[in-house]
mmCIF file of C-alpha atoms in Angstrom:
data_model
loop_
_atom_site.group_PDB
_atom_site.id
_atom_site.type_symbol
_atom_site.label_atom_id
_atom_site.label_comp_id
_atom_site.label_asym_id
_atom_site.label_seq_id
_atom_site.Cartn_x
_atom_site.Cartn_y
_atom_site.Cartn_z
ATOM 1 C CA MET A 1 0.197 0.036 0.013
ATOM 2 C CA SER A 2 1.335 3.457 -1.007
ATOM 3 C CA THR A 3 1.404 6.493 1.163
ATOM 4 C CA GLU A 4 -1.144 7.863 -1.405
ATOM 5 C CA ILE A 5 -3.309 5.122 -0.836
ATOM 6 C CA ALA A 6 -3.250 5.062 2.607
ATOM 7 C CA TYR A 7 -4.566 8.760 2.887
ATOM 8 C CA GLN A 8 -7.362 7.792 0.833
ATOM 9 C CA GLU A 9 -8.233 4.821 2.957
ATOM 10 C CA LEU A 10 -8.429 6.972 5.952
ATOM 11 C CA GLY A 11 -10.449 9.804 3.877
ATOM 12 C CA LEU A 12 -7.692 12.222 4.691
ATOM 13 C CA ALA A 13 -5.750 14.748 2.141
ATOM 14 C CA PRO A 14 -2.041 13.900 1.949
ATOM 15 C CA GLY A 15 0.204 16.033 4.628
ATOM 16 C CA ALA A 16 -2.688 15.400 7.239
ATOM 17 C CA SER A 17 -1.848 16.449 10.447
ATOM 18 C CA GLU A 18 -0.810 13.841 13.611
ATOM 19 C CA ALA A 19 -4.390 14.756 15.142
ATOM 20 C CA GLU A 20 -6.396 14.096 11.966
ATOM 21 C CA VAL A 21 -4.690 10.872 11.217
ATOM 22 C CA LYS A 22 -5.549 9.421 14.649
ATOM 23 C CA ALA A 23 -8.973 11.205 14.706
ATOM 24 C CA ALA A 24 -9.900 9.212 11.462
ATOM 25 C CA TRP A 25 -8.752 5.852 12.547
ATOM 26 C CA ARG A 26 -10.784 6.140 15.634
ATOM 27 C CA ARG A 27 -13.599 7.255 13.578
ATOM 28 C CA LEU A 28 -13.424 4.345 11.040
ATOM 29 C CA VAL A 29 -12.602 1.898 13.509
ATOM 30 C CA SER A 30 -15.872 2.655 15.576
ATOM 31 C CA ARG A 31 -17.529 1.920 12.442
ATOM 32 C CA TRP A 32 -15.803 -1.112 10.910
ATOM 33 C CA HIS A 33 -14.432 -3.038 13.903
ATOM 34 C CA PRO A 34 -16.061 -6.797 13.782
ATOM 35 C CA ASP A 35 -17.126 -6.271 17.423
ATOM 36 C CA ARG A 36 -19.407 -3.418 16.353
ATOM 37 C CA ASN A 37 -20.119 -4.503 12.207
ATOM 38 C CA ASP A 38 -21.069 -7.953 11.549
ATOM 39 C CA SER A 39 -20.746 -7.567 7.947
ATOM 40 C CA ARG A 40 -18.766 -9.570 5.683
ATOM 41 C CA ALA A 41 -16.588 -6.697 4.804
ATOM 42 C CA ALA A 42 -15.596 -5.474 7.868
ATOM 43 C CA VAL A 43 -12.634 -7.691 8.352
ATOM 44 C CA GLU A 44 -11.032 -6.812 5.427
ATOM 45 C CA LYS A 45 -12.085 -3.244 5.696
ATOM 46 C CA MET A 46 -10.517 -3.077 9.181
ATOM 47 C CA GLN A 47 -7.420 -4.709 7.941
ATOM 48 C CA ARG A 48 -6.695 -2.014 5.486
ATOM 49 C CA ILE A 49 -7.463 0.679 8.059
ATOM 50 C CA ASN A 50 -5.234 -0.812 10.225
ATOM 51 C CA GLN A 51 -2.647 -1.256 7.376
ATOM 52 C CA ALA A 52 -2.952 2.351 6.174
ATOM 53 C CA PHE A 53 -2.632 3.914 9.809
ATOM 54 C CA GLU A 54 0.566 1.974 10.356
ATOM 55 C CA LEU A 55 2.131 3.490 7.109
ATOM 56 C CA LEU A 56 1.099 6.692 8.124
ATOM 57 C CA ARG A 57 2.544 6.303 11.415
ATOM 58 C CA ASP A 58 5.792 5.661 10.289
ATOM 59 C CA VAL A 59 5.603 8.603 7.667
ATOM 60 C CA ALA A 60 4.310 10.998 10.024
ATOM 61 C CA GLY A 61 6.000 10.109 13.297
ATOM 62 C CA ILE A 62 2.784 9.458 15.312
ATOM 63 C CA GLY A 63 3.068 8.518 18.545
ATOM 64 C CA ALA A 64 6.755 9.515 19.163
ATOM 65 C CA PRO A 65 7.954 9.413 22.581
ATOM 66 C CA ARG A 66 7.447 13.205 24.083
ATOM 67 C CA GLN A 67 10.086 14.869 26.293
ATOM 68 C CA ALA A 68 8.990 14.893 29.964
ATOM 69 C CA SER A 69 8.082 18.246 31.104
ATOM 70 C CA GLY A 70 10.424 19.781 33.565
ATOM 71 C CA SER A 71 12.823 16.975 33.835
ATOM 72 C CA GLY A 72 15.665 18.685 32.409
ATOM 73 C CA ALA A 73 16.455 15.291 30.641
ATOM 74 C CA PRO A 74 16.859 14.693 27.020
ATOM 75 C CA PRO A 75 13.955 13.209 25.096
ATOM 76 C CA ALA A 76 14.177 9.257 25.244
ATOM 77 C CA SER A 77 15.363 7.560 21.861
ATOM 78 C CA PRO A 78 12.939 5.387 20.216
ATOM 79 C CA ALA A 79 12.860 2.068 21.357
ATOM 80 C CA ALA A 80 13.439 -0.568 19.012
ATOM 81 C CA PRO A 81 10.546 -2.810 18.012
ATOM 82 C CA THR A 82 10.378 -6.166 20.135
ATOM 83 C CA PRO A 83 9.468 -9.502 19.054
ATOM 84 C CA GLU A 84 5.852 -8.776 19.853
ATOM 85 C CA GLU A 85 5.339 -5.939 17.756
ATOM 86 C CA PRO A 86 6.618 -6.897 14.107
ATOM 87 C CA PRO A 87 7.331 -4.103 11.453
ATOM 88 C CA ALA A 88 4.163 -2.428 9.969
ATOM 89 C CA ALA A 89 5.349 -4.009 6.615
ATOM 90 C CA GLU A 90 4.653 -7.531 7.780
ATOM 91 C CA THR A 91 1.101 -6.671 8.626
ATOM 92 C CA GLY A 92 0.214 -6.490 4.689
ATOM 93 C CA MET A 93 2.347 -9.923 4.340
ATOM 94 C CA PRO A 94 0.215 -12.673 2.665
ATOM 95 C CA ALA A 95 -0.187 -16.086 4.594
ATOM 96 C CA ARG A 96 1.870 -18.526 3.743
ATOM 97 C CA PRO A 97 0.463 -21.575 1.924
ATOM 98 C CA GLN A 98 -0.052 -24.901 3.853
ATOM 99 C CA VAL A 99 2.253 -27.672 2.471
ATOM 100 C CA ARG A 100 0.600 -31.215 1.674
ATOM 101 C CA ARG A 101 1.845 -34.271 -0.115
ATOM 102 C CA VAL A 102 -0.940 -35.572 -2.808
ATOM 103 C CA ARG A 103 0.028 -39.262 -4.122
ATOM 104 C CA LEU A 104 -1.654 -39.888 -7.412
ATOM 105 C CA THR A 105 -1.884 -43.304 -9.533
ATOM 106 C CA LEU A 106 -0.812 -42.950 -12.985
ATOM 107 C CA GLU A 107 -4.270 -43.030 -14.358
ATOM 108 C CA GLU A 108 -5.257 -39.838 -12.038
ATOM 109 C CA ALA A 109 -1.903 -38.120 -13.114
ATOM 110 C CA ALA A 110 -2.230 -38.575 -16.702
ATOM 111 C CA LEU A 111 -6.023 -37.711 -17.273
ATOM 112 C CA GLY A 112 -6.253 -35.291 -14.201
ATOM 113 C CA CYS A 113 -8.721 -35.810 -11.368
ATOM 114 C CA VAL A 114 -10.230 -34.186 -8.314
ATOM 115 C CA GLN A 115 -8.530 -34.780 -4.831
ATOM 116 C CA ILE A 116 -10.211 -33.778 -1.453
ATOM 117 C CA LEU A 117 -8.299 -32.230 1.249
ATOM 118 C CA ARG A 118 -9.097 -32.299 5.116
ATOM 119 C CA GLY A 119 -7.298 -30.894 7.708
ATOM 120 C CA ARG A 120 -7.293 -28.194 10.309
ATOM 121 C CA SER A 121 -6.445 -24.267 9.922
ATOM 122 C CA SER A 122 -5.627 -21.554 12.277
ATOM 123 C CA ASP A 123 -5.300 -18.378 10.063
ATOM 124 C CA ARG A 124 -4.190 -14.785 10.541
ATOM 125 C CA CYS A 125 -6.363 -12.492 12.532
ATOM 126 C CA GLY A 126 -7.833 -10.144 9.959
ATOM 127 C CA VAL A 127 -8.459 -7.469 12.270
ATOM 128 C CA CYS A 128 -4.779 -7.334 13.675
ATOM 129 C CA SER A 129 -2.960 -8.526 10.591
ATOM 130 C CA GLY A 130 -1.303 -11.332 13.062
ATOM 131 C CA THR A 131 0.175 -8.985 15.418
ATOM 132 C CA GLY A 132 -2.219 -9.435 18.251
ATOM 133 C CA ARG A 133 -2.355 -6.064 18.923
ATOM 134 C CA HIS A 134 -4.538 -2.892 17.940
ATOM 135 C CA ALA A 135 -3.036 -0.807 15.345
ATOM 136 C CA MET A 136 -3.138 2.240 17.750
ATOM 137 C CA PRO A 137 -1.040 1.871 20.909
ATOM 138 C CA ALA A 138 -2.452 3.712 24.024
ATOM 139 C CA ASP A 139 -0.132 6.095 26.055
ATOM 140 C CA CYS A 140 1.732 4.533 28.581
ATOM 141 C CA THR A 141 -0.081 5.001 32.018
ATOM 142 C CA ALA A 142 3.226 4.498 33.915
ATOM 143 C CA CYS A 143 5.036 6.988 32.310
ATOM 144 C CA GLY A 144 2.239 9.397 30.991
ATOM 145 C CA GLY A 145 3.335 8.581 27.475
ATOM 146 C CA SER A 146 6.791 10.109 28.086
ATOM 147 C CA GLY A 147 9.061 6.848 28.173
ATOM 148 C CA GLN A 148 10.556 7.918 31.150
ATOM 149 C CA VAL A 149 10.049 8.115 34.895
ATOM 150 C CA HIS A 150 11.220 9.869 38.054
ATOM 151 C CA GLN A 151 13.014 7.978 40.140
ATOM 152 C CA ARG A 152 13.807 9.349 43.880
ATOM 153 C CA ALA A 153 16.844 7.691 45.662
ATOM 154 C CA TRP A 154 16.556 6.265 48.941
ATOM 155 C CA TYR A 155 18.194 9.046 50.827
ATOM 156 C CA GLY A 156 15.041 11.515 49.859
ATOM 157 C CA TRP A 157 16.578 14.548 48.415
ATOM 158 C CA MET A 158 17.816 13.604 44.861
ATOM 159 C CA ALA A 159 15.509 12.056 41.665
ATOM 160 C CA SER A 160 16.814 10.859 38.440
ATOM 161 C CA THR A 161 14.998 10.127 35.119
ATOM 162 C CA VAL A 162 15.216 6.693 34.152
ATOM 163 C CA THR A 163 13.831 4.700 31.135
ATOM 164 C CA CYS A 164 10.197 3.337 32.029
ATOM 165 C CA GLY A 165 10.362 -0.123 32.247
ATOM 166 C CA ASP A 166 6.654 -1.052 31.514
ATOM 167 C CA CYS A 167 6.913 0.436 27.915
ATOM 168 C CA GLU A 168 10.499 0.293 27.381
ATOM 169 C CA GLY A 169 10.785 3.738 26.288
ATOM 170 C CA SER A 170 8.637 3.985 23.674
ATOM 171 C CA GLY A 171 5.879 5.758 25.488
ATOM 172 C CA ARG A 172 3.056 3.139 24.187
ATOM 173 C CA LEU A 173 1.498 0.538 25.214
ATOM 174 C CA ALA A 174 -0.209 -1.938 22.797
ATOM 175 C CA SER A 175 -3.612 -3.378 24.271
ATOM 176 C CA PRO A 176 -4.244 -6.757 22.767
ATOM 177 C CA CYS A 177 -6.887 -7.247 20.045
ATOM 178 C CA THR A 178 -10.218 -8.361 21.305
ATOM 179 C CA PRO A 179 -11.643 -10.455 18.553
ATOM 180 C CA CYS A 180 -8.289 -12.889 18.726
ATOM 181 C CA ASP A 181 -7.359 -12.115 22.297
ATOM 182 C CA GLY A 182 -3.882 -11.049 21.381
ATOM 183 C CA THR A 183 -2.768 -14.142 19.860
ATOM 184 C CA GLY A 184 -2.815 -12.971 16.192
ATOM 185 C CA LYS A 185 -4.739 -15.919 15.240
ATOM 186 C CA ARG A 186 -8.053 -17.035 14.238
ATOM 187 C CA PRO A 187 -9.775 -20.136 16.097
ATOM 188 C CA ALA A 188 -8.526 -23.257 14.530
ATOM 189 C CA HIS A 189 -11.348 -24.935 12.070
ATOM 190 C CA ARG A 190 -11.802 -27.905 9.951
ATOM 191 C CA TYR A 191 -11.723 -27.515 6.639
ATOM 192 C CA GLU A 192 -12.455 -29.685 3.285
ATOM 193 C CA VAL A 193 -11.793 -28.404 -0.011
ATOM 194 C CA LYS A 194 -11.873 -30.030 -3.536
ATOM 195 C CA VAL A 195 -8.553 -29.368 -5.455
ATOM 196 C CA ARG A 196 -8.392 -29.909 -9.277
ATOM 197 C CA ILE A 197 -5.475 -31.870 -10.303
ATOM 198 C CA PRO A 198 -4.519 -31.041 -14.151
ATOM 199 C CA PRO A 199 -3.456 -33.709 -16.629
ATOM 200 C CA GLY A 200 0.240 -34.341 -16.838
ATOM 201 C CA VAL A 201 1.697 -33.731 -13.416
ATOM 202 C CA ARG A 202 4.309 -35.957 -12.788
ATOM 203 C CA GLY A 203 6.433 -37.006 -9.433
ATOM 204 C CA GLY A 204 7.992 -34.069 -7.877
ATOM 205 C CA ASP A 205 5.986 -31.116 -9.305
ATOM 206 C CA LEU A 206 4.709 -28.758 -7.132
ATOM 207 C CA LEU A 207 1.113 -26.995 -7.572
ATOM 208 C CA SER A 208 -0.105 -23.812 -5.907
ATOM 209 C CA VAL A 209 -3.456 -23.694 -5.081
ATOM 210 C CA PRO A 210 -4.983 -20.241 -4.008
ATOM 211 C CA GLY A 211 -6.965 -19.889 -0.748
ATOM 212 C CA GLY A 212 -10.429 -19.524 -0.446
ATOM 213 C CA GLY A 213 -13.691 -21.147 1.216
ATOM 214 C CA SER A 214 -13.210 -22.721 4.251
ATOM 215 C CA GLY A 215 -9.396 -23.600 3.523
ATOM 216 C CA PRO A 216 -6.602 -21.885 4.813
ATOM 217 C CA ALA A 217 -5.908 -18.765 4.115
ATOM 218 C CA GLY A 218 -2.750 -18.693 1.805
ATOM 219 C CA GLY A 219 -3.887 -21.976 -0.049
ATOM 220 C CA PHE A 220 -1.957 -24.926 -0.501
ATOM 221 C CA GLU A 221 1.502 -26.265 -2.091
ATOM 222 C CA LEU A 222 1.008 -29.569 -3.006
ATOM 223 C CA LYS A 223 3.916 -31.688 -3.672
ATOM 224 C CA ILE A 224 3.070 -34.461 -6.048
ATOM 225 C CA GLU A 225 3.971 -38.140 -5.497
ATOM 226 C CA TRP A 226 3.364 -41.378 -7.919
ATOM 227 C CA LEU A 227 1.974 -44.603 -6.659
ATOM 228 C CA PRO A 228 3.717 -47.672 -8.043
ATOM 229 C CA HIS A 229 1.771 -49.191 -11.106
ATOM 230 C CA PRO A 230 1.611 -53.049 -11.052
ATOM 231 C CA PHE A 231 2.019 -53.328 -14.863
ATOM 232 C CA PHE A 232 2.279 -49.980 -16.397
ATOM 233 C CA GLN A 233 5.841 -48.278 -17.357
ATOM 234 C CA LEU A 234 6.266 -45.051 -18.197
ATOM 235 C CA ASP A 235 9.498 -43.224 -20.082
ATOM 236 C CA ASP A 236 10.482 -39.603 -20.531
ATOM 237 C CA GLU A 237 8.315 -38.923 -23.960
ATOM 238 C CA GLY A 238 5.265 -40.265 -22.562
ATOM 239 C CA THR A 239 4.868 -43.331 -23.990
ATOM 240 C CA VAL A 240 3.312 -46.124 -21.559
ATOM 241 C CA ARG A 241 4.356 -49.916 -22.033
ATOM 242 C CA CYS A 242 2.490 -52.405 -20.688
ATOM 243 C CA GLU A 243 3.853 -56.334 -21.356
ATOM 244 C CA LEU A 244 0.856 -58.851 -20.666
ATOM 245 C CA PRO A 245 -0.088 -62.580 -21.661
ATOM 246 C CA VAL A 246 -2.724 -63.857 -23.806
ATOM 247 C CA ASP A 247 -4.232 -66.953 -24.419
ATOM 248 C CA GLY A 248 -1.984 -68.798 -27.264
ATOM 249 C CA PHE A 249 -5.057 -70.316 -29.180
ATOM 250 C CA ARG A 250 -7.181 -66.977 -28.864
ATOM 251 C CA TRP A 251 -3.994 -64.939 -30.543
ATOM 252 C CA ILE A 252 -3.947 -67.783 -33.229
ATOM 253 C CA ALA A 253 -7.648 -67.447 -33.930
ATOM 254 C CA GLY A 254 -7.053 -63.587 -34.014
ATOM 255 C CA GLN A 255 -9.735 -63.227 -31.502
ATOM 256 C CA THR A 256 -10.696 -59.877 -29.197
ATOM 257 C CA VAL A 257 -9.371 -60.004 -25.748
ATOM 258 C CA GLU A 258 -9.651 -56.901 -23.248
ATOM 259 C CA VAL A 259 -6.478 -55.164 -22.090
ATOM 260 C CA PRO A 260 -5.642 -52.671 -19.768
ATOM 261 C CA THR A 261 -5.309 -48.789 -20.774
ATOM 262 C CA LEU A 262 -5.165 -45.539 -18.745
ATOM 263 C CA GLU A 263 -8.963 -45.302 -19.216
ATOM 264 C CA GLY A 264 -9.836 -48.719 -18.034
ATOM 265 C CA LEU A 265 -10.312 -52.045 -20.044
ATOM 266 C CA GLN A 266 -10.568 -51.917 -23.669
ATOM 267 C CA PRO A 267 -11.248 -54.355 -26.552
ATOM 268 C CA LEU A 268 -8.211 -55.506 -28.634
ATOM 269 C CA ALA A 269 -8.293 -57.773 -31.728
ATOM 270 C CA LEU A 270 -5.484 -59.819 -31.911
ATOM 271 C CA ARG A 271 -3.707 -60.682 -35.284
ATOM 272 C CA ARG A 272 -1.719 -63.864 -35.164
ATOM 273 C CA ASP A 273 1.471 -62.458 -37.178
ATOM 274 C CA GLU A 274 1.908 -59.388 -34.483
ATOM 275 C CA CYS A 275 2.823 -59.316 -31.019
ATOM 276 C CA ILE A 276 3.297 -55.690 -30.473
ATOM 277 C CA TYR A 277 0.424 -53.255 -30.699
ATOM 278 C CA ARG A 278 0.756 -49.334 -30.824
ATOM 279 C CA LEU A 279 -2.420 -47.334 -29.515
ATOM 280 C CA PRO A 280 -1.716 -43.649 -30.526
ATOM 281 C CA GLY A 281 -2.933 -41.024 -28.159
ATOM 282 C CA ARG A 282 -3.405 -43.299 -25.585
ATOM 283 C CA GLY A 283 -0.581 -42.746 -23.193
ATOM 284 C CA PHE A 284 0.715 -39.954 -21.042
ATOM 285 C CA PRO A 285 1.079 -36.356 -21.758
ATOM 286 C CA ALA A 286 4.477 -35.538 -22.741
ATOM 287 C CA SER A 287 4.333 -32.078 -20.903
ATOM 288 C CA ARG A 288 1.545 -30.249 -19.120
ATOM 289 C CA ARG A 289 -1.207 -29.276 -21.777
ATOM 290 C CA GLY A 290 0.920 -31.041 -24.508
ATOM 291 C CA PRO A 291 -0.732 -34.280 -26.226
ATOM 292 C CA ARG A 292 -0.557 -37.531 -24.886
ATOM 293 C CA GLY A 293 1.920 -40.069 -25.967
ATOM 294 C CA ASP A 294 1.314 -43.794 -27.185
ATOM 295 C CA LEU A 295 0.510 -46.952 -25.433
ATOM 296 C CA VAL A 296 2.284 -49.659 -26.406
ATOM 297 C CA LEU A 297 0.938 -53.366 -25.701
ATOM 298 C CA ILE A 298 3.437 -56.132 -25.810
ATOM 299 C CA VAL A 299 1.663 -59.392 -26.160
ATOM 300 C CA ARG A 300 3.135 -62.834 -25.095
ATOM 301 C CA PRO A 301 1.044 -66.031 -26.449
ATOM 302 C CA VAL A 302 0.904 -68.694 -23.762
ATOM 303 C CA PHE A 303 0.229 -72.151 -24.181
ATOM 304 C CA PRO A 304 -0.087 -75.073 -22.188
ATOM 305 C CA SER A 305 2.532 -76.665 -20.658
ATOM 306 C CA SER A 306 0.785 -80.275 -20.337
ATOM 307 C CA TRP A 307 -2.156 -81.621 -22.383
ATOM 308 C CA THR A 308 -4.772 -84.168 -21.773
ATOM 309 C CA ALA A 309 -5.727 -86.911 -24.284
ATOM 310 C CA GLU A 310 -8.464 -85.128 -25.468
ATOM 311 C CA GLN A 311 -6.551 -82.158 -26.315
ATOM 312 C CA ARG A 312 -3.416 -84.207 -28.100
ATOM 313 C CA ALA A 313 -5.937 -85.780 -30.128
ATOM 314 C CA LEU A 314 -7.602 -82.438 -31.383
ATOM 315 C CA LEU A 315 -4.079 -80.929 -31.966
ATOM 316 C CA ASP A 316 -3.384 -84.347 -34.084
ATOM 317 C CA ARG A 317 -6.419 -83.678 -36.475
ATOM 318 C CA LEU A 318 -5.793 -79.904 -36.521
ATOM 319 C CA ILE A 319 -2.131 -80.733 -37.884
ATOM 320 C CA ALA A 320 -3.636 -83.427 -40.140
ATOM 321 C CA ALA A 321 -6.249 -81.078 -41.539
ATOM 322 C CA THR A 322 -3.426 -78.301 -41.988
ATOM 323 C CA GLU A 323 -1.190 -80.277 -43.874
ATOM 324 C CA GLY A 324 -0.871 -79.377 -47.391
ATOM 325 C CA ALA A 325 -2.600 -76.258 -47.027
ATOM 326 C CA GLY A 326 -1.505 -73.062 -48.289
ATOM 327 C CA SER A 327 1.015 -74.102 -50.700
ATOM 328 C CA ASP A 328 2.561 -70.712 -51.213
ATOM 329 C CA GLY A 329 2.919 -70.006 -47.598
ATOM 330 C CA PRO A 330 6.062 -69.530 -45.618
ATOM 331 C CA LEU A 331 5.907 -73.054 -43.941
ATOM 332 C CA VAL A 332 5.458 -74.782 -47.144
ATOM 333 C CA ASP A 333 8.327 -73.155 -48.768
ATOM 334 C CA TRP A 334 10.482 -73.720 -45.728
ATOM 335 C CA GLN A 335 9.776 -77.572 -45.725
ATOM 336 C CA ARG A 336 10.575 -77.690 -49.691
ATOM 337 C CA ARG A 337 14.071 -75.844 -48.755
ATOM 338 C CA LEU A 338 14.687 -78.314 -46.380
ATOM 339 C CA GLY A 339 14.201 -81.188 -48.347
ATOM 340 C CA THR A 340 16.369 -79.915 -50.908
ATOM 341 C CA TRP A 341 19.097 -79.508 -48.785
ATOM 342 C CA ALA A 342 18.669 -83.035 -46.935
ATOM 343 C CA ARG A 343 18.663 -84.726 -50.503
ATOM 344 C CA ASP A 344 21.898 -82.664 -51.525
ATOM 345 C CA THR A 345 23.966 -82.801 -48.516
ATOM 346 C CA ALA A 346 25.530 -86.073 -47.234
ATOM 347 C CA PRO A 347 26.155 -85.221 -43.361
ATOM 348 C CA VAL A 348 29.251 -86.942 -42.278
ATOM 349 C CA ARG A 349 28.755 -88.835 -39.298
ATOM 350 C CA PRO A 350 31.655 -88.461 -36.502
ATOM 351 C CA ALA A 351 33.238 -92.036 -35.957
ATOM 352 C CA ARG A 352 32.578 -93.811 -32.164
ATOM 353 C CA ARG A 353 35.280 -93.401 -29.766
ATOM 354 C CA GLY A 354 37.630 -96.526 -29.285
ATOM 355 C CA SER A 355 36.779 -97.865 -32.777
ATOM 356 C CA ARG A 356 39.432 -98.715 -35.180
ATOM 357 C CA SER A 357 39.111 -98.500 -39.237
ATOM 358 C CA LYS A 358 40.222 -101.321 -41.147
ATOM 359 C CA PRO A 359 43.305 -101.538 -43.349
#
């Protein structure tokens, strides 16, 4: 907030006197303080009033220690701010976000999802901006606002002036903020917030979620983590791979089987001459707001390791029925070349050990 805006917030002209600033602040506080005004805008308005007064107080030196009359002592130097009295610049600082860890499945990260965050939050008091005190401190009653007190020696005829111990020489005592009882925080409350996770987030990403509703005023900072997947593997280009076994006879027959995808089970028509199937655009986004990669399915045909008598008989019938079929196929061509090689080549059998050749 600039000085010009601060004057406008208090309804004053630039260069207003100390008395005018104090009077304007008191007038606005009596109107907008949440104890007297239950409107929704009261807390926010009160926060701006306090922030404006803090700024103009520093600019105009409002509330500076006054010299004690007749003491003959020099004016007390302004005391450094105590830990309980943060600088005015801190009153306008935004609330810090609450850090949460969100664990997602690969499907949730690829397609986007809605996560429900639950917890407890204790936000900064909007009336005192988290300081726990009113913006306008009152004069110290012990020193009358001078910051100094007269101390008479034990022998009675000599007195000295020392720094007031109650206000530490500032001449002011800040009264506790009524709505928060001086804690600087609102009462803790439970929240339940729905957060939309965009598609394409990866493990290690940080998402900033603004505050609002019943959640923390500072919002959330979400750390994304991935849950391990039982069978999907992902590379950096967004390609998702999955190796899956299928019934060997279904593969031979070219039947349709259900296969896993990021959207759920989908039908896939098998082809007995292929074991690798690429589904474009069914993988993971290569980048935020970018197109999705491919889903690569690697099919492993599985056949029985043992056969019943009935299964063996069916196989024999199938083999007999397919002999000679497809005369121009690769199997027939292979058998033809194998027969030619067997006729033209006379393999030499090695002699048995211990045998002697005849003379």
